Coordinates of C-alpha atoms in Angstrom, one line a residue:
M1 CA 43.5 -4.9 48.0
T2 CA 44.5 -5.1 44.3
K3 CA 42.4 -8.2 43.8
Y4 CA 39.2 -6.2 44.7
K5 CA 40.0 -3.5 42.2
N6 CA 37.8 -3.6 39.1
E7 CA 39.9 -1.9 36.4
L8 CA 37.2 -2.2 33.8
F9 CA 34.7 -0.4 36.0
L10 CA 37.2 2.2 36.9
A11 CA 37.7 2.8 33.1
I12 CA 34.0 3.4 32.4
S13 CA 33.7 5.5 35.5
E14 CA 35.9 8.1 33.9
N15 CA 32.9 9.2 31.7
L16 CA 29.5 8.2 32.9
N17 CA 27.7 10.4 30.4
I18 CA 28.4 8.0 27.5
V19 CA 29.7 4.5 28.1
P20 CA 31.3 2.5 25.3
V21 CA 29.2 -0.7 24.9
E22 CA 32.4 -2.7 24.1
K23 CA 33.8 -1.9 27.5
F24 CA 30.5 -2.6 29.2
V25 CA 30.4 -6.0 27.5
K26 CA 33.9 -6.8 28.8
I27 CA 32.6 -6.1 32.4
L28 CA 29.7 -8.5 31.8
Q29 CA 32.0 -11.1 30.4
E30 CA 34.2 -10.8 33.4
E31 CA 31.2 -11.3 35.7
S32 CA 30.0 -14.5 34.1
K33 CA 31.1 -17.2 31.6
E34 CA 27.6 -17.2 30.2
N35 CA 28.4 -13.8 28.7
N36 CA 31.4 -15.0 26.8
K37 CA 29.7 -14.8 23.4
L38 CA 28.2 -11.4 24.2
I39 CA 30.8 -9.6 22.1
N40 CA 29.1 -11.1 19.0
A41 CA 26.3 -8.6 19.7
L42 CA 28.5 -5.8 18.5
K43 CA 28.8 -7.5 15.0
I44 CA 25.4 -6.1 14.3
L45 CA 27.2 -2.8 13.5
D46 CA 29.3 -4.6 10.8
Y47 CA 26.1 -5.9 9.2
I48 CA 24.5 -2.4 9.4
H49 CA 27.7 -0.9 7.9
E50 CA 27.8 -3.5 5.1
Y51 CA 24.0 -3.0 4.4
R52 CA 24.4 0.7 4.2
K53 CA 27.3 0.3 1.7
I54 CA 25.2 -1.9 -0.5
V55 CA 22.2 0.3 -0.2
S56 CA 24.3 3.3 -1.1
K57 CA 25.7 1.5 -4.2
N58 CA 22.1 0.6 -5.2
L59 CA 20.9 4.1 -4.7
S60 CA 23.8 5.4 -6.9
I61 CA 22.9 2.9 -9.7
S62 CA 19.2 3.7 -9.3
S63 CA 20.0 7.4 -9.6
Q64 CA 22.1 6.9 -12.8
Y65 CA 19.3 4.7 -14.3
N66 CA 16.6 7.3 -13.3
E67 CA 18.7 10.1 -14.9
I68 CA 19.1 8.1 -18.2
V69 CA 15.4 7.3 -18.3
Q70 CA 14.5 10.9 -17.6
N71 CA 16.8 12.0 -20.4
L72 CA 15.3 9.4 -22.7
I73 CA 11.8 10.7 -22.0
L74 CA 13.0 14.2 -22.8
I75 CA 14.5 13.1 -26.1
L76 CA 11.3 11.3 -27.1
R77 CA 9.2 14.3 -26.1
Y78 CA 11.6 16.6 -28.1
N79 CA 11.2 14.4 -31.2
Y80 CA 7.5 14.3 -30.8
L81 CA 7.3 18.1 -30.6
L82 CA 9.6 18.5 -33.7
N83 CA 7.2 16.2 -35.6
Q84 CA 4.2 18.0 -34.3
K85 CA 5.7 21.3 -35.3
E86 CA 6.4 20.0 -38.8
G87 CA 2.8 18.8 -39.1
L88 CA 1.4 22.2 -37.8
L89 CA 3.5 24.1 -40.4
K90 CA 2.1 21.9 -43.2
E91 CA -1.4 22.4 -41.8
L92 CA -0.9 26.1 -41.7
E93 CA 0.3 26.2 -45.3
I94 CA -2.8 24.3 -46.5
S95 CA -5.1 26.3 -44.3
E96 CA -3.9 29.6 -45.6
Y97 CA -4.1 28.4 -49.2
Y98 CA -7.5 26.8 -48.5
R99 CA -9.0 30.0 -47.0
K100 CA -7.8 32.4 -49.8
S101 CA -8.6 30.1 -52.7
S102 CA -11.4 32.1 -54.5
N103 CA -12.1 29.7 -57.3
K104 CA -13.1 27.0 -54.7
K105 CA -15.2 29.4 -52.6
A106 CA -18.6 27.7 -53.5
I107 CA -17.3 24.3 -52.4
I108 CA -15.7 25.7 -49.3
D109 CA -18.9 27.6 -48.3
L110 CA -21.0 24.5 -48.8
F111 CA -18.4 22.4 -47.0
E112 CA -18.4 24.7 -43.9
K113 CA -22.3 24.9 -43.9
L114 CA -22.5 21.1 -43.9
N115 CA -19.9 20.9 -41.1
E116 CA -21.9 23.4 -39.1
S117 CA -25.2 21.5 -39.7
L118 CA -23.5 18.2 -38.9
A119 CA -22.3 19.6 -35.5
I120 CA -25.9 20.8 -34.7
N121 CA -27.5 17.5 -35.7
K122 CA -25.0 15.5 -33.7
N123 CA -25.8 17.6 -30.7
K124 CA -29.5 17.0 -31.2
L125 CA -28.8 13.2 -31.5
K126 CA -27.3 13.2 -28.0
F127 CA -30.5 14.5 -26.4
I128 CA -32.8 12.3 -28.6
E129 CA -30.6 9.2 -28.1
E130 CA -30.8 9.5 -24.3
D131 CA -34.6 9.5 -24.3
Y132 CA -34.8 6.9 -27.1
F133 CA -32.8 4.3 -25.2
Q134 CA -34.5 5.1 -21.9
W135 CA -37.9 4.3 -23.5
K136 CA -36.5 1.3 -25.4
N137 CA -35.1 -0.2 -22.2
Q138 CA -38.4 0.3 -20.4
I139 CA -40.3 -1.4 -23.2
D140 CA -37.8 -4.3 -23.5
Q141 CA -38.2 -4.9 -19.7
I142 CA -42.0 -5.0 -20.1
K143 CA -41.8 -7.4 -23.0
T144 CA -39.5 -9.7 -20.9
T145 CA -42.1 -9.6 -18.1
I146 CA -44.9 -10.5 -20.6
N147 CA -42.9 -13.4 -22.0
K148 CA -42.4 -14.7 -18.4
Y149 CA -46.2 -14.5 -17.8
N150 CA -46.7 -16.5 -21.1
L151 CA -44.3 -19.2 -20.1
K152 CA -45.9 -19.5 -16.6
I153 CA -49.4 -19.7 -18.1
Q154 CA -48.2 -22.4 -20.5
E155 CA -46.7 -24.3 -17.6
L156 CA -49.9 -24.1 -15.6
I157 CA -52.0 -25.2 -18.6
E158 CA -49.8 -28.2 -18.9
Q159 CA -50.2 -29.0 -15.2
K160 CA -54.0 -28.7 -15.5
K161 CA -54.0 -30.9 -18.6
Q162 CA -52.0 -33.6 -16.7
C163 CA -54.6 -33.5 -13.9
F164 CA -57.5 -34.2 -16.3
N165 CA -55.4 -36.9 -18.0
Q166 CA -55.0 -38.7 -14.6
I167 CA -58.8 -38.3 -13.9
N168 CA -59.6 -39.8 -17.3
K169 CA -57.2 -42.6 -16.7
I170 CA -58.7 -43.5 -13.3
T171 CA -62.3 -43.3 -14.8
R172 CA -61.3 -45.7 -17.7
E173 CA -59.9 -48.2 -15.3
M174 CA -63.0 -48.1 -13.2
A175 CA -65.2 -48.5 -16.3
E176 CA -63.5 -51.8 -17.0
D177 CA -64.3 -53.3 -13.6
T178 CA -67.7 -54.8 -12.4
P179 CA -70.1 -52.5 -10.6
E180 CA -69.3 -54.1 -7.2
T181 CA -65.6 -53.7 -7.8
T182 CA -66.0 -50.1 -8.9
K183 CA -68.0 -49.3 -5.8
E184 CA -65.4 -50.9 -3.6
A185 CA -62.5 -49.1 -5.4
L186 CA -64.2 -45.8 -5.0
N187 CA -64.8 -46.1 -1.2
V188 CA -62.3 -48.6 0.2
K189 CA -58.5 -48.1 0.8
N190 CA -56.3 -51.0 0.0
S191 CA -54.0 -52.8 2.5
N192 CA -51.1 -50.4 1.7
N193 CA -53.1 -47.5 3.0
K194 CA -53.2 -45.8 -0.5
L195 CA -55.8 -43.3 -1.5
T196 CA -59.0 -44.5 -3.0
N197 CA -59.8 -43.7 -6.6
S198 CA -62.5 -41.3 -5.3
E199 CA -59.9 -39.4 -3.2
K200 CA -57.4 -39.4 -6.1
I201 CA -60.0 -37.9 -8.5
K202 CA -60.8 -35.2 -5.9
N203 CA -57.1 -34.3 -5.5
F204 CA -56.6 -34.0 -9.2
Q205 CA -59.7 -31.9 -9.5
K206 CA -58.5 -29.6 -6.7
K207 CA -55.0 -29.3 -8.4
A208 CA -56.7 -28.5 -11.7
K209 CA -58.9 -25.9 -10.1
E210 CA -55.8 -24.3 -8.4
S211 CA -53.9 -24.2 -11.7
Q212 CA -56.9 -22.5 -13.4
F213 CA -57.1 -20.0 -10.6
E214 CA -53.4 -19.2 -10.9
I215 CA -53.8 -18.9 -14.7
N216 CA -56.6 -16.4 -14.4
K217 CA -54.5 -14.3 -11.9
I218 CA -51.5 -14.3 -14.2
K219 CA -53.6 -13.5 -17.3
S220 CA -55.0 -10.5 -15.4
K221 CA -51.5 -9.2 -14.6
K222 CA -50.5 -9.9 -18.2
S223 CA -53.5 -7.9 -19.5
Q224 CA -52.5 -4.9 -17.3
T225 CA -48.9 -5.1 -18.3
Q226 CA -49.9 -5.4 -22.0
S227 CA -52.1 -2.3 -21.7
K228 CA -49.1 -0.4 -20.2
L229 CA -46.9 -1.6 -23.0
D230 CA -49.4 -0.4 -25.6
D231 CA -49.5 3.0 -24.1
L232 CA -45.7 3.3 -23.9
T233 CA -45.3 1.9 -27.5
L234 CA -47.2 4.9 -28.9
I235 CA -44.8 7.3 -27.2
F236 CA -41.8 5.2 -28.0
E237 CA -42.6 5.1 -31.7
I238 CA -42.4 8.9 -31.8
Y239 CA -38.9 8.9 -30.3
Q240 CA -37.9 6.0 -32.6
K241 CA -39.0 7.9 -35.6
D242 CA -37.1 11.0 -34.6
Y243 CA -34.0 8.9 -33.7
H244 CA -33.8 7.1 -37.0
K245 CA -34.6 10.3 -38.9
I246 CA -31.7 12.3 -37.2
I247 CA -29.3 9.3 -37.8
A248 CA -30.2 9.3 -41.5
I249 CA -29.7 13.1 -41.7
I250 CA -26.3 12.8 -40.1
K251 CA -25.2 9.9 -42.3
N252 CA -26.3 11.8 -45.4
E253 CA -24.4 14.9 -44.3
E254 CA -21.3 12.9 -43.5
N255 CA -21.4 11.3 -47.0
R256 CA -21.8 14.7 -48.7
I257 CA -18.9 16.1 -46.6
N258 CA -16.7 13.2 -47.6
D259 CA -17.6 13.6 -51.2
L260 CA -16.9 17.4 -51.0
Q261 CA -13.6 16.8 -49.2
S262 CA -12.5 14.3 -51.9
A263 CA -13.4 16.8 -54.6
L264 CA -11.7 19.7 -52.9
K265 CA -8.5 17.6 -52.3
K266 CA -8.5 16.7 -55.9
K267 CA -8.9 20.3 -57.0
I268 CA -6.1 21.5 -54.7
G269 CA -3.9 18.5 -55.6
D270 CA -4.3 19.1 -59.3
E271 CA -3.5 22.8 -59.0
E272 CA -0.8 22.6 -56.3
N273 CA 1.4 19.5 -56.6
I274 CA 3.3 20.6 -53.4
F275 CA 0.2 19.6 -51.3
S276 CA -0.4 16.2 -53.0
Q277 CA 1.2 14.1 -50.1
D278 CA 0.2 16.4 -47.3
L279 CA -3.5 16.4 -48.2
D280 CA -3.7 12.7 -47.5
S281 CA -2.9 13.3 -43.8
I282 CA -5.2 16.4 -43.4
D283 CA -8.9 16.1 -42.6
L284 CA -10.4 19.1 -44.3
K285 CA -13.6 18.7 -42.2
S286 CA -11.7 19.8 -39.1
L287 CA -9.2 22.2 -40.7
R288 CA -8.7 25.1 -38.3
T289 CA -8.1 28.8 -38.9
S290 CA -4.6 30.0 -39.5
Q291 CA -4.6 31.8 -36.1
E292 CA -5.5 28.6 -34.2
I293 CA -2.7 26.7 -35.9
K294 CA -0.2 29.6 -35.2
N295 CA -1.1 29.5 -31.5
D296 CA -0.3 25.8 -31.4
I297 CA 3.0 26.4 -33.2
E298 CA 3.9 29.1 -30.7
K299 CA 3.1 26.8 -27.7
T300 CA 5.2 24.0 -29.3
N301 CA 8.1 26.4 -29.9
S302 CA 7.9 27.6 -26.3
E303 CA 8.1 24.1 -24.9
L304 CA 11.0 23.2 -27.3
N305 CA 12.9 26.3 -26.2
H306 CA 12.5 25.5 -22.5
M307 CA 13.6 21.9 -22.8
S308 CA 17.1 21.1 -21.3
I309 CA 18.6 17.9 -22.5
P310 CA 22.2 17.0 -21.6
K311 CA 24.3 17.2 -24.8
N312 CA 26.1 13.9 -23.9
S313 CA 22.7 12.1 -24.2
Y314 CA 21.9 12.8 -27.8
N315 CA 23.0 14.4 -31.1
P316 CA 21.3 17.8 -31.6
Q317 CA 21.7 17.6 -35.4
K318 CA 20.0 14.2 -35.4
A319 CA 17.6 14.1 -32.5
N320 CA 15.8 11.0 -33.5
D321 CA 19.1 9.0 -33.2
L322 CA 18.8 7.2 -29.8
S323 CA 22.1 5.3 -30.1
I324 CA 23.9 7.5 -27.6
I325 CA 21.4 7.0 -24.8
I326 CA 20.9 3.3 -25.6
Q327 CA 24.7 2.9 -25.2
Q328 CA 24.5 4.6 -21.8
L329 CA 21.8 2.1 -20.7
N330 CA 24.0 -0.8 -22.0
E331 CA 27.0 0.5 -20.1
L332 CA 24.9 0.8 -16.9
D333 CA 23.7 -2.8 -17.4
E334 CA 27.3 -4.0 -17.8
T335 CA 28.2 -2.1 -14.5
I336 CA 25.5 -3.9 -12.7
K337 CA 26.6 -7.3 -13.9
N338 CA 30.3 -6.6 -13.1
H339 CA 29.5 -5.3 -9.6
E340 CA 26.9 -7.8 -8.6
P341 CA 28.6 -8.7 -5.2
D342 CA 28.6 -5.0 -4.3
I343 CA 24.8 -4.6 -4.9
L344 CA 23.4 -7.9 -3.6
I345 CA 22.7 -8.4 0.1
T346 CA 24.0 -11.9 1.0
I347 CA 22.9 -13.3 4.4
N348 CA 24.6 -15.9 6.6
E349 CA 21.4 -16.8 8.5
K350 CA 23.2 -18.6 11.3
E351 CA 25.6 -15.8 12.0
I352 CA 22.9 -13.1 11.9
T353 CA 20.7 -15.2 14.2
N354 CA 23.5 -15.6 16.7
C355 CA 24.3 -11.9 16.5
I356 CA 20.6 -10.9 17.1
E357 CA 20.3 -13.4 20.0
Q358 CA 23.4 -12.0 21.7
F359 CA 22.3 -8.4 21.1
T360 CA 18.9 -9.2 22.6
K361 CA 20.7 -10.8 25.6
L362 CA 22.9 -7.6 25.9
E363 CA 19.8 -5.4 25.8
N364 CA 18.1 -7.6 28.5
S365 CA 21.2 -7.3 30.7
I366 CA 21.4 -3.5 30.4
N367 CA 17.6 -3.2 31.0
Y368 CA 18.0 -5.3 34.1
I369 CA 20.9 -3.2 35.4
E370 CA 18.9 -0.1 34.7
S371 CA 15.8 -1.4 36.6
M372 CA 18.0 -2.4 39.6
I373 CA 19.6 1.0 39.7
N374 CA 16.1 2.6 39.7
K375 CA 15.2 0.6 42.8
F376 CA 17.8 2.6 44.7
L377 CA 17.9 6.0 43.0
P378 CA 14.5 7.2 44.4
E379 CA 16.3 7.4 47.8
I380 CA 18.0 10.5 46.4
N381 CA 15.1 11.7 44.3
L382 CA 16.5 10.5 41.0
L383 CA 15.8 8.0 38.2
T384 CA 18.1 6.9 35.3
Q385 CA 17.6 6.1 31.7
F386 CA 20.0 3.9 29.6
K387 CA 19.8 4.5 25.9
F388 CA 21.6 2.8 23.0
I389 CA 23.2 5.2 20.5
I390 CA 25.5 4.7 17.5
S391 CA 28.6 6.9 16.8
D392 CA 28.5 9.3 13.9
D393 CA 30.8 7.1 11.9
N394 CA 28.5 4.1 12.6
N395 CA 31.4 2.0 14.0
N396 CA 30.6 2.0 17.7
F397 CA 27.7 1.5 20.2
F398 CA 27.4 3.6 23.3
I399 CA 25.1 3.8 26.3
N400 CA 23.9 7.3 26.9
I401 CA 23.1 7.7 30.6
K402 CA 20.5 10.3 31.6
F403 CA 19.1 11.2 35.0
I404 CA 15.6 12.5 35.8
R405 CA 15.0 14.6 38.9
S406 CA 11.7 14.7 40.7
N407 CA 10.7 17.8 38.8
K408 CA 11.1 15.8 35.6
K409 CA 14.1 17.7 34.5
K410 CA 16.7 15.6 32.7
V411 CA 20.4 16.0 33.5
E412 CA 23.7 14.3 32.7
F413 CA 26.1 12.7 35.1
D414 CA 28.4 15.7 35.1
E415 CA 25.4 17.9 36.3
L416 CA 24.9 15.7 39.5
T417 CA 26.2 16.8 42.9
T418 CA 29.2 14.8 44.2
P419 CA 27.1 12.9 46.8
E420 CA 24.7 12.0 43.9
K421 CA 27.5 10.8 41.7
I422 CA 29.0 8.6 44.4
F423 CA 25.5 7.1 45.2
F424 CA 25.0 6.3 41.5
I425 CA 28.5 4.8 41.1
I426 CA 28.0 2.4 44.0
V427 CA 24.5 1.3 43.0
F428 CA 25.7 1.0 39.4
Y429 CA 28.5 -1.3 40.5
I430 CA 26.2 -3.4 42.8
S431 CA 23.5 -3.7 40.0
I432 CA 26.1 -5.1 37.6
K433 CA 26.9 -7.7 40.2
L434 CA 23.2 -8.4 40.8
Q435 CA 22.6 -9.5 37.2
T436 CA 24.9 -12.5 37.8
K437 CA 22.4 -13.8 40.4
S438 CA 25.3 -14.4 42.9
E439 CA 24.4 -14.6 46.6
N440 CA 27.5 -12.8 47.7
I441 CA 28.4 -9.4 46.3
I442 CA 31.6 -7.7 47.2
F443 CA 32.1 -3.9 46.8
S444 CA 35.3 -2.1 47.6
N445 CA 36.1 1.6 47.4
V446 CA 39.3 0.7 45.5
S447 CA 37.0 0.3 42.4
V448 CA 36.0 4.0 42.8
L449 CA 37.9 6.8 41.3
S450 CA 39.9 8.9 43.8
Q451 CA 37.7 12.0 43.2
Y452 CA 34.7 10.0 44.3
N453 CA 36.4 8.2 47.2
K454 CA 34.7 10.3 49.9
A455 CA 34.0 8.5 53.1
G456 CA 31.0 10.5 54.1
S457 CA 29.1 10.0 50.8
I458 CA 30.1 6.3 50.5
F459 CA 28.8 5.5 54.0
R460 CA 25.6 7.6 53.5
T461 CA 25.0 5.6 50.4
I462 CA 25.4 2.3 52.2
R463 CA 23.0 3.5 55.0
K464 CA 20.3 4.3 52.3
I465 CA 20.6 1.1 50.3
L466 CA 20.8 -1.5 53.1
P467 CA 17.1 -1.3 54.1
I468 CA 16.1 -1.9 50.5
F469 CA 18.0 -5.2 50.5
K470 CA 16.1 -6.2 53.6
I471 CA 12.6 -5.4 52.4
D472 CA 12.8 -6.4 48.7
D473 CA 12.0 -10.1 48.2
N474 CA 14.4 -10.4 45.2
L475 CA 17.3 -8.7 47.1
S476 CA 16.9 -10.2 50.5
R477 CA 18.8 -13.4 49.4
V478 CA 22.0 -11.3 48.7
N479 CA 24.8 -11.0 51.2
L480 CA 26.6 -7.6 50.8
I481 CA 30.3 -7.5 51.6
F482 CA 32.0 -4.1 51.8
I483 CA 35.8 -3.9 51.8
F484 CA 37.1 -0.4 52.5
S485 CA 40.6 0.8 52.2
N486 CA 41.8 4.0 54.0
L487 CA 38.3 5.0 54.9
E488 CA 37.3 5.7 58.6
L489 CA 33.8 4.8 59.7
K490 CA 33.0 7.2 62.4
K491 CA 29.4 6.1 63.1
E492 CA 28.1 2.5 63.0
I493 CA 25.8 1.4 60.2
K494 CA 22.7 -0.6 61.3
N495 CA 22.7 -4.2 60.2
L496 CA 26.3 -4.0 59.0
N497 CA 28.9 -6.2 60.7
I498 CA 32.3 -4.7 60.7
K499 CA 35.6 -6.6 60.7
T500 CA 39.1 -5.2 60.4
I501 CA 41.4 -7.0 57.9
Q502 CA 45.1 -6.5 58.1
E503 CA 46.6 -6.6 54.6
S504 CA 49.7 -8.8 54.5

């Protein structure tokens, strides 16, 4: 009986909640030589493992690079704020001096009045400008339409002129002929079926008349359009006058402000040499109050105080020195160059293709076995689901086997009753054999673990599955051979021929 014992099946039967795929592959290999290369399917885990290592290394490098770049942005922002603060302090100093300088009060007052007037006039310009360009665009469009009318009229006049030229030409030719020839030319068509001179003249007269009619029609449209243009031009000229007037006022005020600013800068510079360089970078036209500048200084200080830059990324005493962080970038670049094999994914296309093909073949085999099992399980109100899972260490594949009862409740193998377990084990074994397409399938209870070697449940299972083999077209070709050891069949099974074999 030893030769009928399937040790591999016995091994996976010890835990039918989760079956190692490697053991399952060995069973399939034992069943058919066509499955010899099926073990290559498991290499997909090696590729996944290697891919994850490379991705992890890339993520680590990306994280380092991102950290350095973020620190660089912080340092640049820090330097920007320091420069901004320095500029604000200079602006504050000039503003305070500028506001309290009594001997320049007349210039300052005029300067501020002009600035105020300039702001008002620029605001007026916005409203006038919108209307001005709206009217201007409308007039330009009408002028374009009138020009098109003129061009079309000119074209039609030329057509009309050509018609009369042709009539005159025909008339001259006829005048040179004898009276008899002229009469014949007027009324008789030639052999080529061409128009007579009389017909030609009528056609040209008709075309000339049509051209004149079209000219009159276009002239009428042009006259209406011109009238509309004249009306709009009267309104537009008012807007145009206001527009150019406000622009002239603004330009004049800007020139006066610039002159006053130059004079004021000269006065301040002559009296206070400490401002001579700072004044060049300050626009007195937009000089703010001391409080406004102080508010900005406070905001800048607040942001500077809340900035957190790693001390190993810069020199706090010389913040504009970027040599430390540039060195960090160079070191990271060197790391990438030295570890290129660890961060680049290299692919052996032939090996991966073979691996995927074998994995697909393995999936198909498992799906087939699952579908075969589910032909039988409804007899005991069950269905099964086989699901691929990967171990926590990503080194092994498993098949997770679940069962679904008629009430849709999912259970594991350990939760089945003993008769249900025995039924599943037998149909599982037979389904593995079925995927080989063999006509003869041998099942022996020696391939069943001792705790499931129950005569009553085994024979009940056989009684339930035999009718399915008879009625199913795909299974009716199969001859089932059952070999039992130390099991007593007390009641005959229909359609099952029994022979007693004496083991030598």
